[in-house]
Amino acid sequence: MSAVAERPAVLPIGPGGPSSTLAGVTRSEFTKLRSVRSTKWTIFVLVAATIGFGVLFCFLTNHYWPKASASDKADFDATSTSFGGLMFGQLAIAVLGVLVISSEYSTGGIRTSLTAVPNRMRFLAAKVISFSGVAGVAGLIIAFAAFFAGQPFFAKRGIGASLSDDGVLRAVFGAALYVVVSGLFGLAVGLLLRHSAGAITVVVAFMFVLPLVVNAFPGDWGKAVIRYFTSNAGQQVTFVHQSGNHLGPWLGFGVYCIWAAVPLVIGALLLHRRDA
Amino acid sequence: MIEVRNLTKRYGSTVAVDDLSFDVQPGIVTGFLGPNGAGKSTTMRMILGLDRPTAGSALVFGRPYASAVAPLREVGALIDAKDVHGGRSARNHLLALAQSNGLPASRVGEVLDMVGLGAVAKRRIKTFSLGMSQRLGIAAAMLGDPRVLLFDEPVNGLDPEGILWVRNFMKALAKDGRTVLVSSHLMSEMANTADHLVVIGRGKLIADLATDEFIARSSSNAVRVKSPQQQQLLDALSAVHAEVAPLDGHLEVRGLTCAEVGDLAAANRITIHELFEDRASLEEAFMELTRDSVEYHAPAALNQEGAGR
């Protein structure tokens, strides 16, 4: 029972000793992210399903091309057809974003985390950075894989896109960025609500349900709401052919960033003020 | 060391911690005692910066814990062993904590071996028993080899072997010169472990004294003695105006020490079979001390009140 006698040599104190830095906390948050099963599963499903649906969209679009109307053909965007699975992907990454924060609260781990890192803004920044990194890598894999897997279906007809075409490379990188910001939107809502089920409900409402509702708004006022509403605005950066009704690619993406930033800033203020 | 000054925490109209001030000294184990709901955990959370005080302050080495360069180097804490993500392995849980404070990854294996969890390092925490979780919590507290340790009810759910281990572990940490604050709602547990006691009730300080002093005060007036010449002994004790009453085949004596009772019996040539301080009275003394500050009494007390009306 002399466990303490076997205690290893003491750690150095003072200059040169260990310290809690943003880089260290980010590494710590990455370890947390990769060491739970839900992350691996969510990322796997996210990547596989988004690419899979994109391929399916390309195959079907090509298959029914002879029957497509002239206006459909005029609006056809080969690049964004590859990204047809992003609807699903944005939900998966947003749910993962919610869980990154809400699981801390549901397990009580937040108290252990904030005891180790009492600087809460450093804690949050590290979470945002590590999660963005993971989402960014997943987003890049999705964007490039979906693009290159989808375009060959259009090759025979000569309607496919190439990375060297105007706006295509921007749309492919845009798809990766869209994945990252969708995830951060989830993280921000999770931070604000601290509750998995509630936060996921809000995310689904804002990404899927409300955009459908506002799409039905009549009049000019309705059009403005449609243009600026979450994913409606954010998706523009993944399109090569913009439709007149919508914001430009970067302006739309910027608006989407604001949708994520507002709950993130409010959540950060609450994290700073509330008891853990 | 820890300095708590006029610490107050209010939740709406409820006062969880009420103008609490005390110091925790290095080199000894300080027991933090109080009935359930007395505000022990809230106080510990405020020391760690998890909860924000309504008023007052809690300083570790003269400054707020949150301002430490490497917090885990300063304070190791076990607040609730279940405050972990169960899906993670013990090793990854500790690795993440170590990385957050720039501690070498080699510490993870060291502390796991220290608490005897080396063999289950790769198992997910949700498969751990409560005792194993407590050990993991202690391992996490020891990661940074800190000078201050806070343990909130560390022996909860432990088997006797585990309780003994924790007890010796805490004593050894204090002997090392560290500052050790351990909370408990059991006086008997603290009498075995703590050198000093801080007793609170309803968030207020009730007592701040050495354990020896507390024991001297509370059990010196209750001594149990057994003798085949019980009546003679009773007469002798009554003659010196001791408060004495028969109890379970013994005599319960108040106002005299064991030594005084023994001397008295010898002087009167009375045979004694048993003579001891009534340790149970320690728990009673503690309950007496905190009676007015227990948050929820058992229904029996309510029934008595009702019957009295």
Coordinates of C-alpha atoms in Angstrom, one line a residue:
Chain A
M1 CA 0.0 0.0 0.0
S2 CA 3.0 2.3 -0.3
A3 CA 1.8 3.6 -3.7
V4 CA 3.1 7.1 -3.0
A5 CA 6.6 5.8 -2.3
E6 CA 6.7 4.6 -5.9
R7 CA 5.7 8.1 -7.1
P8 CA 7.9 9.1 -10.0
A9 CA 10.3 12.0 -9.9
V10 CA 8.6 15.4 -9.5
L11 CA 8.1 17.6 -12.5
P12 CA 10.1 20.8 -13.0
I13 CA 8.5 24.0 -11.8
G14 CA 9.0 27.5 -13.2
P15 CA 10.5 28.7 -16.5
G16 CA 11.0 25.8 -18.8
G17 CA 8.3 23.8 -17.0
P18 CA 5.1 22.7 -18.5
S19 CA 2.5 25.4 -19.4
S20 CA -1.0 25.4 -20.8
T21 CA -0.9 27.0 -24.3
L22 CA -3.3 27.3 -27.1
A23 CA -1.3 24.8 -29.1
G24 CA -1.3 22.3 -26.3
V25 CA -5.0 22.6 -25.6
T26 CA -5.7 22.2 -29.3
R27 CA -3.7 19.0 -29.3
S28 CA -5.7 17.9 -26.3
E29 CA -9.0 18.7 -28.0
F30 CA -7.8 16.7 -31.1
T31 CA -7.1 13.8 -28.9
K32 CA -10.5 14.0 -27.4
L33 CA -12.1 14.2 -30.8
R34 CA -10.3 11.2 -32.2
S35 CA -10.7 9.0 -29.1
V36 CA -14.5 8.6 -29.1
R37 CA -16.3 6.3 -31.5
S38 CA -19.0 8.7 -32.5
T39 CA -16.4 10.9 -34.3
K40 CA -15.0 8.1 -36.4
W41 CA -18.5 6.9 -37.3
T42 CA -19.9 10.3 -38.1
I43 CA -16.9 11.2 -40.2
F44 CA -17.1 7.9 -42.1
V45 CA -20.8 8.2 -42.8
L46 CA -20.4 11.9 -43.7
V47 CA -17.6 11.2 -46.2
A48 CA -19.1 8.0 -47.7
A49 CA -22.7 9.2 -48.0
T50 CA -21.8 12.6 -49.4
I51 CA -19.6 11.1 -52.1
G52 CA -22.1 8.3 -52.7
F53 CA -25.1 10.6 -53.1
G54 CA -23.0 12.9 -55.4
V55 CA -22.2 9.9 -57.7
L56 CA -25.8 8.9 -57.7
F57 CA -26.9 12.4 -58.6
C58 CA -24.4 12.5 -61.5
F59 CA -25.4 9.1 -62.8
L60 CA -29.1 9.8 -62.7
T61 CA -28.7 13.3 -64.2
N62 CA -26.7 11.8 -67.1
H63 CA -29.2 8.9 -67.5
Y64 CA -32.2 11.2 -67.8
W65 CA -30.4 13.9 -69.7
P66 CA -32.2 13.2 -73.1
K67 CA -35.5 13.7 -71.3
A68 CA -34.5 16.9 -69.5
S69 CA -36.2 20.2 -70.5
A70 CA -34.3 23.0 -72.2
S71 CA -34.4 25.2 -69.1
D72 CA -33.1 22.3 -67.0
K73 CA -30.3 21.9 -69.4
A74 CA -29.6 25.7 -69.4
D75 CA -29.5 25.7 -65.5
F76 CA -27.3 22.5 -65.4
D77 CA -24.3 22.9 -63.1
A78 CA -22.1 19.8 -63.5
T79 CA -19.9 20.7 -60.5
S80 CA -22.7 21.2 -58.0
T81 CA -24.4 18.0 -59.2
S82 CA -21.4 16.2 -57.8
F83 CA -22.1 17.9 -54.5
G84 CA -25.7 16.6 -54.4
G85 CA -24.9 14.7 -51.2
L86 CA -23.8 17.8 -49.3
M87 CA -27.4 18.2 -48.0
F88 CA -26.7 15.1 -46.0
G89 CA -23.1 15.9 -45.3
Q90 CA -23.9 19.3 -43.8
L91 CA -26.2 17.6 -41.3
A92 CA -23.7 15.0 -40.3
I93 CA -20.9 17.5 -39.7
A94 CA -23.3 19.8 -37.9
V95 CA -24.4 17.0 -35.6
L96 CA -20.7 16.2 -34.9
G97 CA -20.2 19.9 -34.2
V98 CA -23.1 19.8 -31.6
L99 CA -21.7 16.7 -30.0
V100 CA -18.2 18.2 -29.6
I101 CA -19.6 20.6 -27.0
S102 CA -22.8 19.0 -25.8
S103 CA -21.1 15.7 -24.9
E104 CA -18.9 17.6 -22.5
Y105 CA -22.1 18.8 -20.7
S106 CA -24.0 15.5 -20.9
T107 CA -21.1 13.5 -19.5
G108 CA -20.0 16.1 -16.9
G109 CA -16.6 16.0 -18.6
I110 CA -16.8 19.8 -18.9
R111 CA -15.9 20.1 -15.2
T112 CA -12.8 18.0 -15.7
S113 CA -12.0 19.9 -18.9
L114 CA -12.3 23.3 -17.3
T115 CA -10.4 22.3 -14.3
A116 CA -7.5 21.4 -16.5
V117 CA -8.0 24.5 -18.7
P118 CA -9.7 27.2 -16.6
N119 CA -9.0 29.8 -19.4
R120 CA -12.4 29.2 -21.0
M121 CA -11.7 31.2 -24.2
R122 CA -8.6 29.2 -24.8
F123 CA -10.6 26.1 -24.2
L124 CA -13.2 27.2 -26.8
A125 CA -10.7 28.4 -29.3
A126 CA -8.9 25.0 -29.1
K127 CA -12.2 23.2 -29.7
V128 CA -13.0 25.4 -32.7
I129 CA -9.5 25.0 -34.2
S130 CA -9.3 21.2 -33.7
F131 CA -12.8 20.6 -35.0
S132 CA -12.3 23.0 -38.0
G133 CA -9.2 21.0 -38.9
V134 CA -11.0 17.7 -38.8
A135 CA -14.0 19.1 -40.7
G136 CA -11.6 20.8 -43.2
V137 CA -9.8 17.6 -44.0
A138 CA -13.1 15.7 -44.3
G139 CA -14.5 18.6 -46.5
L140 CA -11.5 18.5 -48.9
I141 CA -11.8 14.7 -49.3
I142 CA -15.5 15.0 -49.9
A143 CA -15.2 17.9 -52.3
F144 CA -12.4 16.5 -54.5
A145 CA -13.6 12.9 -54.3
A146 CA -17.2 13.7 -55.1
F147 CA -16.1 16.0 -58.0
F148 CA -13.7 13.4 -59.6
A149 CA -16.1 10.5 -59.0
G150 CA -19.1 12.3 -60.5
Q151 CA -17.7 14.1 -63.6
P152 CA -16.8 11.0 -65.6
F153 CA -20.5 10.3 -66.0
F154 CA -20.8 13.5 -68.1
A155 CA -17.7 12.8 -70.2
K156 CA -19.4 11.2 -73.2
R157 CA -21.9 14.0 -73.6
G158 CA -19.2 16.6 -73.1
I159 CA -21.2 18.4 -70.5
G160 CA -18.9 17.7 -67.5
A161 CA -16.8 20.3 -65.7
S162 CA -13.0 20.5 -65.4
L163 CA -11.0 22.0 -62.5
S164 CA -9.5 24.5 -65.0
D165 CA -13.0 25.8 -66.0
D166 CA -14.0 29.2 -64.7
G167 CA -15.3 29.0 -61.1
V168 CA -15.0 25.2 -60.7
L169 CA -11.9 25.2 -58.5
R170 CA -13.6 27.8 -56.3
A171 CA -16.8 25.7 -56.1
V172 CA -14.8 22.6 -55.1
F173 CA -12.9 24.4 -52.3
G174 CA -16.2 26.2 -51.5
A175 CA -17.8 22.8 -50.9
A176 CA -15.0 22.0 -48.4
L177 CA -15.5 25.4 -46.7
Y178 CA -19.2 24.9 -46.6
V179 CA -18.7 21.6 -44.7
V180 CA -16.5 23.4 -42.1
V181 CA -18.9 26.3 -41.5
S182 CA -21.9 23.9 -41.3
G183 CA -20.0 22.0 -38.6
L184 CA -19.1 25.3 -36.8
F185 CA -22.8 26.3 -36.9
G186 CA -23.6 23.0 -35.1
L187 CA -20.8 23.6 -32.6
A188 CA -22.1 27.1 -31.9
V189 CA -25.6 26.0 -31.3
G190 CA -24.3 23.2 -29.1
L191 CA -22.4 25.7 -27.1
L192 CA -25.4 27.9 -26.7
L193 CA -27.9 25.2 -25.7
R194 CA -25.4 22.7 -24.0
H195 CA -27.9 19.9 -24.7
S196 CA -27.5 17.4 -27.6
A197 CA -31.1 16.8 -28.5
G198 CA -32.2 20.4 -28.3
A199 CA -29.2 21.6 -30.2
I200 CA -29.6 19.0 -33.0
T201 CA -33.3 20.0 -33.3
V202 CA -32.4 23.6 -33.7
V203 CA -29.7 22.8 -36.3
V204 CA -32.1 20.7 -38.4
A205 CA -34.7 23.5 -38.1
F206 CA -32.3 26.2 -39.3
M207 CA -30.6 24.1 -42.0
F208 CA -33.6 22.2 -43.5
V209 CA -37.0 23.1 -42.2
L210 CA -36.9 26.9 -42.0
P211 CA -35.2 27.3 -45.5
L212 CA -38.1 25.3 -47.0
V213 CA -40.6 27.5 -45.1
V214 CA -39.0 30.8 -46.1
N215 CA -38.7 29.6 -49.7
A216 CA -42.5 29.7 -49.8
F217 CA -42.6 33.3 -48.6
P218 CA -44.3 35.6 -51.1
G219 CA -43.2 39.0 -52.3
D220 CA -39.9 40.9 -52.3
W221 CA -39.6 40.6 -48.6
G222 CA -39.8 36.9 -48.9
K223 CA -37.1 36.9 -51.6
A224 CA -34.7 38.8 -49.3
V225 CA -35.3 36.3 -46.5
I226 CA -34.7 33.4 -48.9
R227 CA -31.5 34.9 -50.2
Y228 CA -30.0 35.4 -46.7
F229 CA -31.3 32.3 -44.9
T230 CA -28.5 29.9 -43.7
S231 CA -27.8 27.2 -46.2
N232 CA -29.5 29.1 -49.0
A233 CA -26.8 31.7 -48.7
G234 CA -24.0 29.3 -47.8
Q235 CA -24.5 26.9 -50.7
Q236 CA -23.9 29.6 -53.3
V237 CA -20.1 29.1 -52.9
T238 CA -20.5 25.5 -54.1
F239 CA -22.3 26.5 -57.4
V240 CA -20.5 27.4 -60.6
H241 CA -23.7 28.8 -62.2
Q242 CA -25.3 31.4 -60.0
S243 CA -29.0 32.0 -60.3
G244 CA -30.2 35.6 -60.4
N245 CA -32.3 35.3 -57.2
H246 CA -29.3 34.5 -55.0
L247 CA -26.3 36.1 -53.5
G248 CA -22.9 35.8 -55.1
P249 CA -20.7 32.9 -54.1
W250 CA -18.5 34.7 -51.6
L251 CA -21.1 37.1 -50.3
G252 CA -23.4 34.1 -49.7
F253 CA -20.7 32.3 -47.9
G254 CA -19.9 35.3 -45.9
V255 CA -23.5 35.5 -44.8
Y256 CA -23.4 31.8 -43.8
C257 CA -20.3 32.6 -41.7
I258 CA -22.3 35.2 -39.9
W259 CA -25.0 32.7 -39.2
A260 CA -22.4 30.5 -37.5
A261 CA -20.5 33.4 -35.8
V262 CA -23.5 35.0 -34.1
P263 CA -24.4 31.9 -31.9
L264 CA -20.7 31.2 -31.4
V265 CA -20.0 34.7 -30.0
I266 CA -23.1 34.6 -27.8
G267 CA -22.2 31.1 -26.7
A268 CA -18.6 32.2 -25.9
L269 CA -20.0 35.1 -23.7
L270 CA -22.2 32.6 -21.9
L271 CA -19.4 30.1 -21.5
H272 CA -17.4 32.9 -19.9
R273 CA -20.1 33.9 -17.5
R274 CA -22.0 30.7 -16.6
D275 CA -21.0 28.2 -13.9
A276 CA -19.7 25.0 -15.4
Chain B
M1 CA -2.0 26.6 0.4
I2 CA -5.6 27.7 -0.1
E3 CA -7.2 30.9 1.3
V4 CA -10.9 31.2 1.3
R5 CA -12.2 34.7 2.1
N6 CA -15.8 35.7 2.7
L7 CA -16.8 33.3 0.0
T8 CA -20.5 33.5 -0.9
K9 CA -22.6 31.8 -3.5
R10 CA -26.2 32.5 -4.0
Y11 CA -28.6 30.7 -6.5
G12 CA -31.6 33.0 -6.6
S13 CA -32.8 33.2 -3.1
T14 CA -30.9 30.1 -1.9
V15 CA -27.6 30.7 -0.2
A16 CA -25.3 27.7 -0.9
V17 CA -22.2 29.2 0.6
D18 CA -22.5 32.0 3.2
D19 CA -19.5 34.3 3.9
L20 CA -17.1 31.4 4.4
S21 CA -13.5 32.0 5.4
F22 CA -10.8 29.5 6.2
D23 CA -7.2 28.5 5.3
V24 CA -5.9 25.2 4.2
Q25 CA -2.3 24.6 5.3
P26 CA 0.3 22.5 3.6
G27 CA 1.8 19.4 5.2
I28 CA -1.4 18.2 6.7
V29 CA -4.7 16.6 5.6
T30 CA -7.6 19.0 6.1
G31 CA -11.0 17.4 6.4
F32 CA -13.8 19.5 4.9
L33 CA -16.9 18.3 6.8
G34 CA -20.6 19.0 6.6
P35 CA -23.9 17.3 6.1
N36 CA -25.1 16.7 2.5
G37 CA -26.0 20.0 0.9
A38 CA -23.8 22.0 3.3
G39 CA -22.0 23.6 0.4
K40 CA -18.7 21.6 0.3
S41 CA -18.8 20.8 -3.4
T42 CA -19.8 24.3 -4.3
T43 CA -16.9 25.7 -2.3
M44 CA -14.5 23.3 -4.0
R45 CA -15.9 24.3 -7.4
M46 CA -15.4 27.9 -6.6
I47 CA -11.8 27.3 -5.5
L48 CA -11.3 25.7 -9.0
G49 CA -13.0 28.5 -10.8
L50 CA -15.8 26.3 -12.1
D51 CA -18.4 28.3 -10.3
R52 CA -18.2 32.1 -10.0
P53 CA -18.6 33.4 -6.4
T54 CA -21.4 35.9 -5.7
A55 CA -18.9 37.6 -3.4
G56 CA -15.6 36.9 -1.8
S57 CA -12.6 35.0 -3.1
A58 CA -10.8 31.7 -3.1
L59 CA -7.0 31.9 -3.7
V60 CA -4.5 29.2 -4.4
F61 CA -0.9 30.4 -3.6
G62 CA -2.2 33.9 -3.3
R63 CA -3.9 34.1 -6.7
P64 CA -7.0 32.8 -8.5
Y65 CA -6.6 29.2 -9.7
A66 CA -7.6 30.2 -13.3
S67 CA -4.5 32.4 -13.6
A68 CA -2.1 29.5 -13.2
V69 CA 0.4 29.0 -16.0
A70 CA 0.0 25.2 -15.9
P71 CA -3.2 24.7 -13.7
L72 CA -2.7 20.9 -13.3
R73 CA 0.8 21.6 -11.9
E74 CA -0.8 23.7 -9.1
V75 CA -3.9 21.8 -8.2
G76 CA -5.1 18.3 -8.7
A77 CA -8.8 17.8 -8.1
L78 CA -11.2 14.9 -7.9
I79 CA -14.7 16.5 -7.8
D80 CA -16.9 13.8 -9.3
A81 CA -15.4 10.6 -10.6
K82 CA -18.2 10.4 -13.1
D83 CA -17.2 13.7 -14.8
V84 CA -15.6 12.0 -17.7
H85 CA -16.6 10.9 -21.2
G86 CA -17.3 7.2 -20.8
G87 CA -16.5 6.4 -24.4
R88 CA -12.9 7.3 -24.1
S89 CA -10.2 4.9 -22.8
A90 CA -8.5 5.7 -19.5
R91 CA -5.3 6.4 -21.4
N92 CA -6.8 8.8 -23.9
H93 CA -8.7 10.6 -21.2
L94 CA -5.5 11.2 -19.3
L95 CA -3.5 11.9 -22.4
A96 CA -5.9 14.7 -23.4
L97 CA -5.6 16.2 -19.9
A98 CA -1.8 16.0 -20.0
Q99 CA -1.5 17.6 -23.4
S100 CA -3.8 20.5 -22.3
N101 CA -1.2 21.5 -19.7
G102 CA 2.0 20.7 -21.7
L103 CA 2.7 17.7 -19.4
P104 CA 4.8 14.9 -20.9
A105 CA 2.7 12.0 -22.3
S106 CA 4.9 9.6 -20.1
R107 CA 3.1 10.9 -17.1
V108 CA -0.1 9.1 -18.2
G109 CA 1.5 5.6 -17.8
E110 CA 3.1 6.7 -14.5
V111 CA -0.1 7.8 -12.8
L112 CA -2.1 4.9 -14.1
D113 CA 0.5 2.5 -12.6
M114 CA 0.4 4.6 -9.4
V115 CA -3.3 4.0 -8.9
G116 CA -3.2 0.4 -10.1
L117 CA -5.0 0.9 -13.4
G118 CA -2.1 0.1 -15.7
A119 CA -3.6 -3.1 -16.9
V120 CA -6.9 -1.5 -18.0
A121 CA -5.4 1.6 -19.6
K122 CA -7.0 0.8 -22.9
R123 CA -10.4 0.0 -21.7
R124 CA -13.2 2.4 -22.1
I125 CA -14.1 4.3 -18.9
K126 CA -17.8 3.4 -19.0
T127 CA -16.8 -0.2 -18.3
F128 CA -15.1 0.8 -15.0
S129 CA -16.6 0.1 -11.6
L130 CA -17.1 3.1 -9.3
G131 CA -14.0 2.2 -7.4
M132 CA -12.0 2.1 -10.6
S133 CA -13.4 5.4 -11.6
Q134 CA -12.4 6.9 -8.3
R135 CA -8.9 5.6 -8.9
L136 CA -8.9 7.1 -12.4
G137 CA -10.0 10.5 -10.9
I138 CA -7.1 10.3 -8.4
A139 CA -4.7 9.5 -11.3
A140 CA -6.0 12.6 -13.2
A141 CA -5.5 14.7 -10.1
M142 CA -1.9 13.5 -9.8
L143 CA -1.0 14.0 -13.5
G144 CA 0.7 17.4 -12.9
D145 CA 2.3 16.3 -9.6
P146 CA 0.5 19.2 -8.0
R147 CA 1.2 20.9 -4.7
V148 CA -2.4 21.2 -3.8
L149 CA -5.0 18.4 -3.9
L150 CA -8.8 18.7 -3.6
F151 CA -10.8 15.5 -3.1
D152 CA -14.6 15.6 -2.9
E153 CA -15.8 12.5 -1.1
P154 CA -13.0 10.3 -2.5
V155 CA -13.9 7.1 -0.6
N156 CA -17.5 7.0 -1.9
G157 CA -18.2 3.6 -3.4
L158 CA -14.8 2.2 -2.5
D159 CA -14.4 -1.2 -0.9
P160 CA -12.5 -1.4 2.5
E161 CA -9.2 -2.1 0.7
G162 CA -9.8 1.0 -1.5
I163 CA -10.7 3.1 1.4
L164 CA -7.5 2.2 3.2
W165 CA -5.5 2.9 0.1
V166 CA -7.0 6.4 -0.4
R167 CA -6.6 7.1 3.3
N168 CA -2.9 6.2 3.3
F169 CA -2.4 7.9 -0.1
M170 CA -3.7 11.2 1.3
K171 CA -1.6 11.0 4.4
A172 CA 1.5 10.3 2.3
L173 CA 0.7 13.3 0.1
A174 CA 0.4 15.6 3.1
K175 CA 3.7 14.1 4.6
D176 CA 5.2 15.1 1.3
G177 CA 4.5 18.7 2.2
R178 CA 1.5 19.1 -0.1
T179 CA -1.8 20.8 0.8
V180 CA -4.6 18.3 0.9
L181 CA -8.3 19.2 1.3
V182 CA -10.7 16.2 1.6
S183 CA -14.4 16.6 1.9
S184 CA -16.7 14.1 3.6
H185 CA -20.0 13.9 5.4
L186 CA -18.7 11.2 7.7
M187 CA -16.9 12.3 10.9
S188 CA -15.6 8.8 11.6
E189 CA -13.8 8.7 8.2
M190 CA -12.2 12.1 8.8
A191 CA -11.2 11.2 12.4
N192 CA -9.0 8.5 10.8
T193 CA -7.6 10.7 8.0
A194 CA -7.6 14.4 8.7
D195 CA -5.2 16.4 11.0
H196 CA -7.4 19.4 10.8
L197 CA -11.1 19.9 10.4
V198 CA -13.2 22.6 8.7
V199 CA -16.8 22.0 9.5
I200 CA -19.6 23.8 7.6
G201 CA -23.3 23.7 7.7
R202 CA -25.8 25.5 5.4
G203 CA -22.8 27.2 3.8
K204 CA -21.6 28.7 7.1
L205 CA -18.4 28.0 9.0
I206 CA -19.2 26.0 12.2
A207 CA -15.8 24.9 13.3
D208 CA -12.2 25.2 12.2
L209 CA -10.0 23.2 14.6
A210 CA -7.4 20.4 14.9
T211 CA -9.0 16.9 14.8
D212 CA -7.4 16.0 18.1
E213 CA -9.0 19.0 19.7
F214 CA -12.4 18.0 18.3
I215 CA -12.0 14.5 19.5
A216 CA -10.8 15.7 23.0
R217 CA -13.8 18.0 23.2
S218 CA -16.5 15.5 22.1
S219 CA -15.4 12.1 23.3
S220 CA -13.7 12.9 26.6
N221 CA -17.2 13.2 28.2
A222 CA -18.2 9.7 27.1
V223 CA -16.3 6.7 28.4
R224 CA -17.7 3.2 28.5
V225 CA -16.7 0.9 31.3
K226 CA -17.6 -2.8 32.1
S227 CA -17.2 -4.4 35.4
P228 CA -18.5 -7.4 37.3
Q229 CA -18.9 -5.1 40.3
Q230 CA -21.1 -2.7 38.4
Q231 CA -23.1 -1.4 41.4
Q232 CA -19.9 -0.7 43.4
L233 CA -18.4 1.1 40.4
L234 CA -21.6 3.1 39.9
D235 CA -21.5 4.2 43.5
A236 CA -17.8 5.1 43.3
L237 CA -18.4 7.2 40.2
S238 CA -21.5 8.9 41.7
A239 CA -19.5 9.8 44.7
V240 CA -17.2 11.9 42.6
H241 CA -20.2 13.5 40.8
A242 CA -19.6 11.9 37.5
E243 CA -22.6 11.6 35.2
V244 CA -23.1 7.9 34.9
A245 CA -25.8 5.6 33.5
P246 CA -26.1 1.9 32.7
L247 CA -26.0 1.2 28.9
D248 CA -26.0 -2.2 27.2
G249 CA -24.3 -4.0 30.1
H250 CA -21.8 -1.1 30.4
L251 CA -21.7 2.1 32.3
E252 CA -21.6 5.2 30.3
V253 CA -19.6 7.9 32.1
R254 CA -19.5 11.5 31.2
G255 CA -17.2 14.2 32.7
L256 CA -14.2 11.8 33.3
T257 CA -11.4 10.5 31.1
C258 CA -10.6 6.8 30.7
A259 CA -7.5 7.4 32.9
E260 CA -9.6 8.9 35.7
V261 CA -12.2 6.1 35.6
G262 CA -9.4 3.5 35.7
D263 CA -7.7 5.2 38.6
L264 CA -10.9 5.5 40.5
A265 CA -11.7 1.8 40.0
A266 CA -8.2 0.8 41.2
A267 CA -8.4 3.0 44.2
N268 CA -11.7 1.2 45.1
R269 CA -10.3 -2.2 44.3
I270 CA -13.0 -2.7 41.6
T271 CA -12.2 -5.1 38.8
I272 CA -12.6 -3.7 35.2
H273 CA -13.2 -5.9 32.1
E274 CA -13.5 -3.1 29.5
L275 CA -12.7 0.5 29.4
F276 CA -12.8 2.7 26.3
E277 CA -13.7 6.1 24.9
D278 CA -17.0 6.0 23.1
R279 CA -16.0 6.6 19.5
A280 CA -19.6 6.5 18.4
S281 CA -20.0 9.7 20.3
L282 CA -17.7 11.4 17.8
E283 CA -20.4 11.0 15.1
E284 CA -23.0 12.1 17.6
A285 CA -20.9 15.2 18.5
F286 CA -20.6 16.0 14.8
M287 CA -24.4 15.6 14.3
E288 CA -25.0 17.7 17.4
L289 CA -22.7 20.4 15.9
T290 CA -24.5 20.4 12.6
R291 CA -28.0 19.6 13.7
D292 CA -29.4 23.0 13.0
S293 CA -27.9 23.1 9.6
V294 CA -29.0 19.8 8.1
E295 CA -30.9 20.6 4.9
Y296 CA -33.3 17.7 4.9
H297 CA -34.2 15.8 8.1
A298 CA -35.5 12.3 8.0
P299 CA -39.3 12.1 8.0
A300 CA -39.3 10.7 11.5
A301 CA -38.4 14.1 12.9
L302 CA -41.4 15.6 11.0
N303 CA -43.7 12.9 12.5
Q304 CA -42.5 13.7 16.0
E305 CA -43.2 17.4 15.4
G306 CA -46.7 16.5 14.1
A307 CA -47.4 14.2 17.1
G308 CA -46.3 17.0 19.5
R309 CA -48.9 19.3 18.1

